[in-house]
Short mmCIF file of C-alpha atoms in Angstrom, two decimals:
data_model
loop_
_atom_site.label_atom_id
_atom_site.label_comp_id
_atom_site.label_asym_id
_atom_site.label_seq_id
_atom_site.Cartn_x
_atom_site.Cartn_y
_atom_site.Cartn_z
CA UNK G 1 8.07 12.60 7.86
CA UNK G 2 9.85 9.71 9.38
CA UNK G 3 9.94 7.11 7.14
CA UNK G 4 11.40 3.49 7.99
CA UNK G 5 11.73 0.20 6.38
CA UNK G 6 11.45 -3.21 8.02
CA UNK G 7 10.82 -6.93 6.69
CA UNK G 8 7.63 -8.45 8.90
CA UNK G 9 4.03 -9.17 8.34
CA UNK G 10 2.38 -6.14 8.06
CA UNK G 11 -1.48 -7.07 9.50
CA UNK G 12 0.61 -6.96 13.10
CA UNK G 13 1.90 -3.11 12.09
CA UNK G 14 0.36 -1.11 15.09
CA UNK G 15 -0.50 2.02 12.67
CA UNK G 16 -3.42 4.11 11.85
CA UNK G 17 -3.65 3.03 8.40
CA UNK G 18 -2.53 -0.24 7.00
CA UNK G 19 -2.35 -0.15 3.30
CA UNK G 20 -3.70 -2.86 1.34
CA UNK G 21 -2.22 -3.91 -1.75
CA UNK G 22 -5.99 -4.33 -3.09
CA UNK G 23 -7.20 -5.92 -6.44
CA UNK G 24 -9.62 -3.72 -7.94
CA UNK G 25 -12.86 -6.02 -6.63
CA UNK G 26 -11.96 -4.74 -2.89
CA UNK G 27 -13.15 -8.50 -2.27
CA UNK G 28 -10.27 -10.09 -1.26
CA UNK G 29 -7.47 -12.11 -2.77
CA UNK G 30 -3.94 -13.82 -2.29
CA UNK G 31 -0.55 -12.45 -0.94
CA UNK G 32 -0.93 -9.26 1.11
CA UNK G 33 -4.89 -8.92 0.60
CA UNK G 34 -5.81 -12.28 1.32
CA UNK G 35 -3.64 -11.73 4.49
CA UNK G 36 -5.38 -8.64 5.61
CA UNK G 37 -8.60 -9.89 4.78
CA UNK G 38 -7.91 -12.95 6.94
CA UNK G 39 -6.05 -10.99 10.11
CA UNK G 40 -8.80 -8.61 10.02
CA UNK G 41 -11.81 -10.34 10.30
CA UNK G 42 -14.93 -10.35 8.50
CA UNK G 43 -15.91 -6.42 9.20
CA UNK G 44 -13.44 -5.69 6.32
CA UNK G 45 -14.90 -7.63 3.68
CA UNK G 46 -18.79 -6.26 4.84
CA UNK G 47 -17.11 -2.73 4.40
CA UNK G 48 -15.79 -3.67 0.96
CA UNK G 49 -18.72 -5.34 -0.33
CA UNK G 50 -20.87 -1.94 1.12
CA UNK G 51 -17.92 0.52 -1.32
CA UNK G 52 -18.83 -2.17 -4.38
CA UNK G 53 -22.50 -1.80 -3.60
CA UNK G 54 -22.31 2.06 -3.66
CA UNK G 55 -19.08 4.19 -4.53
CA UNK G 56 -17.25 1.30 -6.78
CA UNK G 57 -20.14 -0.96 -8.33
CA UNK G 58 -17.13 -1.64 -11.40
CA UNK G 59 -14.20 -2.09 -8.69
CA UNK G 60 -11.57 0.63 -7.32
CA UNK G 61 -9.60 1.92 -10.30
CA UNK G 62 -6.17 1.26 -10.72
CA UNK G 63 -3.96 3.67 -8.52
CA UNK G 64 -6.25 5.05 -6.23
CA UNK G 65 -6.76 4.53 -2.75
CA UNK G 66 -10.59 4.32 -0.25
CA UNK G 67 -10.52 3.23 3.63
CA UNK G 68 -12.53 1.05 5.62
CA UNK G 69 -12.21 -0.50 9.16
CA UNK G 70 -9.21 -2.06 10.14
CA UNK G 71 -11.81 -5.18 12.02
CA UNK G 72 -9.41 -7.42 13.91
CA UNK G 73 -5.79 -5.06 13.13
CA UNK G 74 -4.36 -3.55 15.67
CA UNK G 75 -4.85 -0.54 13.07
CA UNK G 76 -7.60 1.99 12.96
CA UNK G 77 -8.47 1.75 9.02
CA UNK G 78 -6.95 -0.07 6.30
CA UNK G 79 -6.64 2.15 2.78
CA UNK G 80 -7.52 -0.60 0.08
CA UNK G 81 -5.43 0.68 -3.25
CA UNK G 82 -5.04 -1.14 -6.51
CA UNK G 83 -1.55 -1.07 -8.08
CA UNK G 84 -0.70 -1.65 -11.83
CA UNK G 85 0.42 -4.70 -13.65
CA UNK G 86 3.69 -4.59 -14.75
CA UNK G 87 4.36 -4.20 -18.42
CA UNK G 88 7.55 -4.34 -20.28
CA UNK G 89 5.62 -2.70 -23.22
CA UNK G 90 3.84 0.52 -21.21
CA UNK G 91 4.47 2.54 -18.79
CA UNK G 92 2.91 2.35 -15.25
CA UNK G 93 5.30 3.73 -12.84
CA UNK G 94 2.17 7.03 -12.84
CA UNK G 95 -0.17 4.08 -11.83
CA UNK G 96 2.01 2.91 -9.38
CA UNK G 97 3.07 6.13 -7.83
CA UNK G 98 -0.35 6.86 -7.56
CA UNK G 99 -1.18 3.97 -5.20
CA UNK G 100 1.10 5.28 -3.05
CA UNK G 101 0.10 9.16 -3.04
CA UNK G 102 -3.89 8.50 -3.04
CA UNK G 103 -3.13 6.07 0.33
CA UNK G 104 -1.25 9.08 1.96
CA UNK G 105 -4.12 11.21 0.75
CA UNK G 106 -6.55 9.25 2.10
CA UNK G 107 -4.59 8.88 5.25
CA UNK G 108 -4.30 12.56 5.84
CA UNK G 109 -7.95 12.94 5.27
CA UNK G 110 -8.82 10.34 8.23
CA UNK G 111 -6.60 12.10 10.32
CA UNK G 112 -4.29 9.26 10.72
CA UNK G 113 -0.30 10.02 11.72
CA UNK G 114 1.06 7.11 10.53
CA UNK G 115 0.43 4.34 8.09
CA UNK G 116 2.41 1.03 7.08
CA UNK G 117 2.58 -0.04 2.98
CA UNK G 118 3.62 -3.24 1.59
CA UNK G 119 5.79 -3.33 -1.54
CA UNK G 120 2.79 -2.80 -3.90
CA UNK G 121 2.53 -4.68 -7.33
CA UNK G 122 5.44 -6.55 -6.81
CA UNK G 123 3.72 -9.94 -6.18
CA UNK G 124 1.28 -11.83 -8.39
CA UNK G 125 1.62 -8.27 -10.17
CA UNK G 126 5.07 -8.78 -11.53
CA UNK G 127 6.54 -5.32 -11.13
CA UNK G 128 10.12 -5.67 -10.31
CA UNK G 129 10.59 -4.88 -6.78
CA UNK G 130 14.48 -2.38 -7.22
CA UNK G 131 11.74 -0.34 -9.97
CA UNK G 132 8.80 -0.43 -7.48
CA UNK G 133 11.16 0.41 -4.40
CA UNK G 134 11.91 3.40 -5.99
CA UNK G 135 9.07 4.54 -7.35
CA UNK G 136 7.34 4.22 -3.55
CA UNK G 137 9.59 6.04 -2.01
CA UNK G 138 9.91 8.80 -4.32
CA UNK G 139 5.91 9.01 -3.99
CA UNK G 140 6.05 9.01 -0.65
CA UNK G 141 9.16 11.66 -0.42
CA UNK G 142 7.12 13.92 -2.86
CA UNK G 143 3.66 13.55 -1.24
CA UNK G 144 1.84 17.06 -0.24
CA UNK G 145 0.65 14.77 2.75
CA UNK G 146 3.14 14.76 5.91
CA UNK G 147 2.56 12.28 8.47
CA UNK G 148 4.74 11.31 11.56
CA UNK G 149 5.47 8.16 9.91
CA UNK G 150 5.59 6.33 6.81
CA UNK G 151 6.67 2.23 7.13
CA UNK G 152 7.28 0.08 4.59
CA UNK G 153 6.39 -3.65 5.75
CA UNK G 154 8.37 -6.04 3.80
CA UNK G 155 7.72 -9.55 3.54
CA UNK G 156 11.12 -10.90 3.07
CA UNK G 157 14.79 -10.39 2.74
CA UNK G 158 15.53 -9.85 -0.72
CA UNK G 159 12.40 -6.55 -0.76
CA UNK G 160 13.23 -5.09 2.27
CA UNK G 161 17.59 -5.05 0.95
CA UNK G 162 15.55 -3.56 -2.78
CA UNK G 163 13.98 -1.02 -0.43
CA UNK G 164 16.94 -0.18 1.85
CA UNK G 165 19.10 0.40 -1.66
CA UNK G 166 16.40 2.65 -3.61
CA UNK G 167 16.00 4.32 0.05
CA UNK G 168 19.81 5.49 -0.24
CA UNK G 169 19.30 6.49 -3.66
CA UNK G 170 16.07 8.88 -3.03
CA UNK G 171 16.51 9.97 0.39
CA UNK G 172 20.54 10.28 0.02
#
């Protein structure tokens, strides 16, 4: 698995799978899911209101992962996943290994090759991003699922030097 790291907005990443840094209402929010919802179009929210209406009437649990269309993307599906709230008090690095793992999961099961993440939990979330880098990329390096490629999509500077650091730490 090829797995590369770049600082961009990731509803342009021309993936199968976009992963959405969800909250657990699938409805919509700020930072990356706001911007997904927006890029993609209305088709995504009608898909996500259809999972609460059926599979998730209480909301997608923390750490795991469920597709729907991409709408608008230039992706096939995005893979909605909820990550953890950070706590100085418990530990949620399971939770937010998890995220990552169930995505790739659900990405192998669609049949998709390649799939782009965001730094997950590390915004309105407060996980600290040098702890979430490499927890992510350990996921991802441990993951029973091998696609072509793995990209992380990071929003700015100071993430995407976090992730480039924890990436020479777990991939050597």
């Amino acid at each position: 698995m090829r797995v590369q790291l770049e600082q961009g907005d990731i509803t342009g990443s021309r993936v199968d799978a976009v992963v959405n840094a969800a909250n657990s209402s699938l409805l919509g929010g700020g930072g990356v899911d706001g911007a997904i919802h927006r890029a993609g179009g209305p088709e995504i929210l009608r898909a996500c209101r259809e999972l609460r209406a059926t599979d998730y009437p209480d909301g997608l649990p923390t750490g795991q992962a469920v597709a729907t269309t991409a709408g608008n993307l230039p992706a096939t599906w995005v893979i909605h996943t909820v990550g953890p709230t950070y706590s100085r008090s418990a530990d949620r690095s399971g939770l937010l290994a998890s995220a990552f793992t169930e995505s790739l999961r659900v990405a192998g099961e669609l049949g998709a090759t390649s799939a782009a993440f965001p730094a997950i939990s590390t915004g309105v979330y407060r996980y600290p991003v040098d702890e979430a880098a490499r927890i992510a990329l350990r996921a991802v390096r441990e993951s029973p699922v091998d696609l072509d490629e793995v990209r992380f999509v990071l929003f700015d500077e100071p993430t995407l030097r976090a992730f480039e650091s924890a990436y020479r730490d777990v991939f050597g």
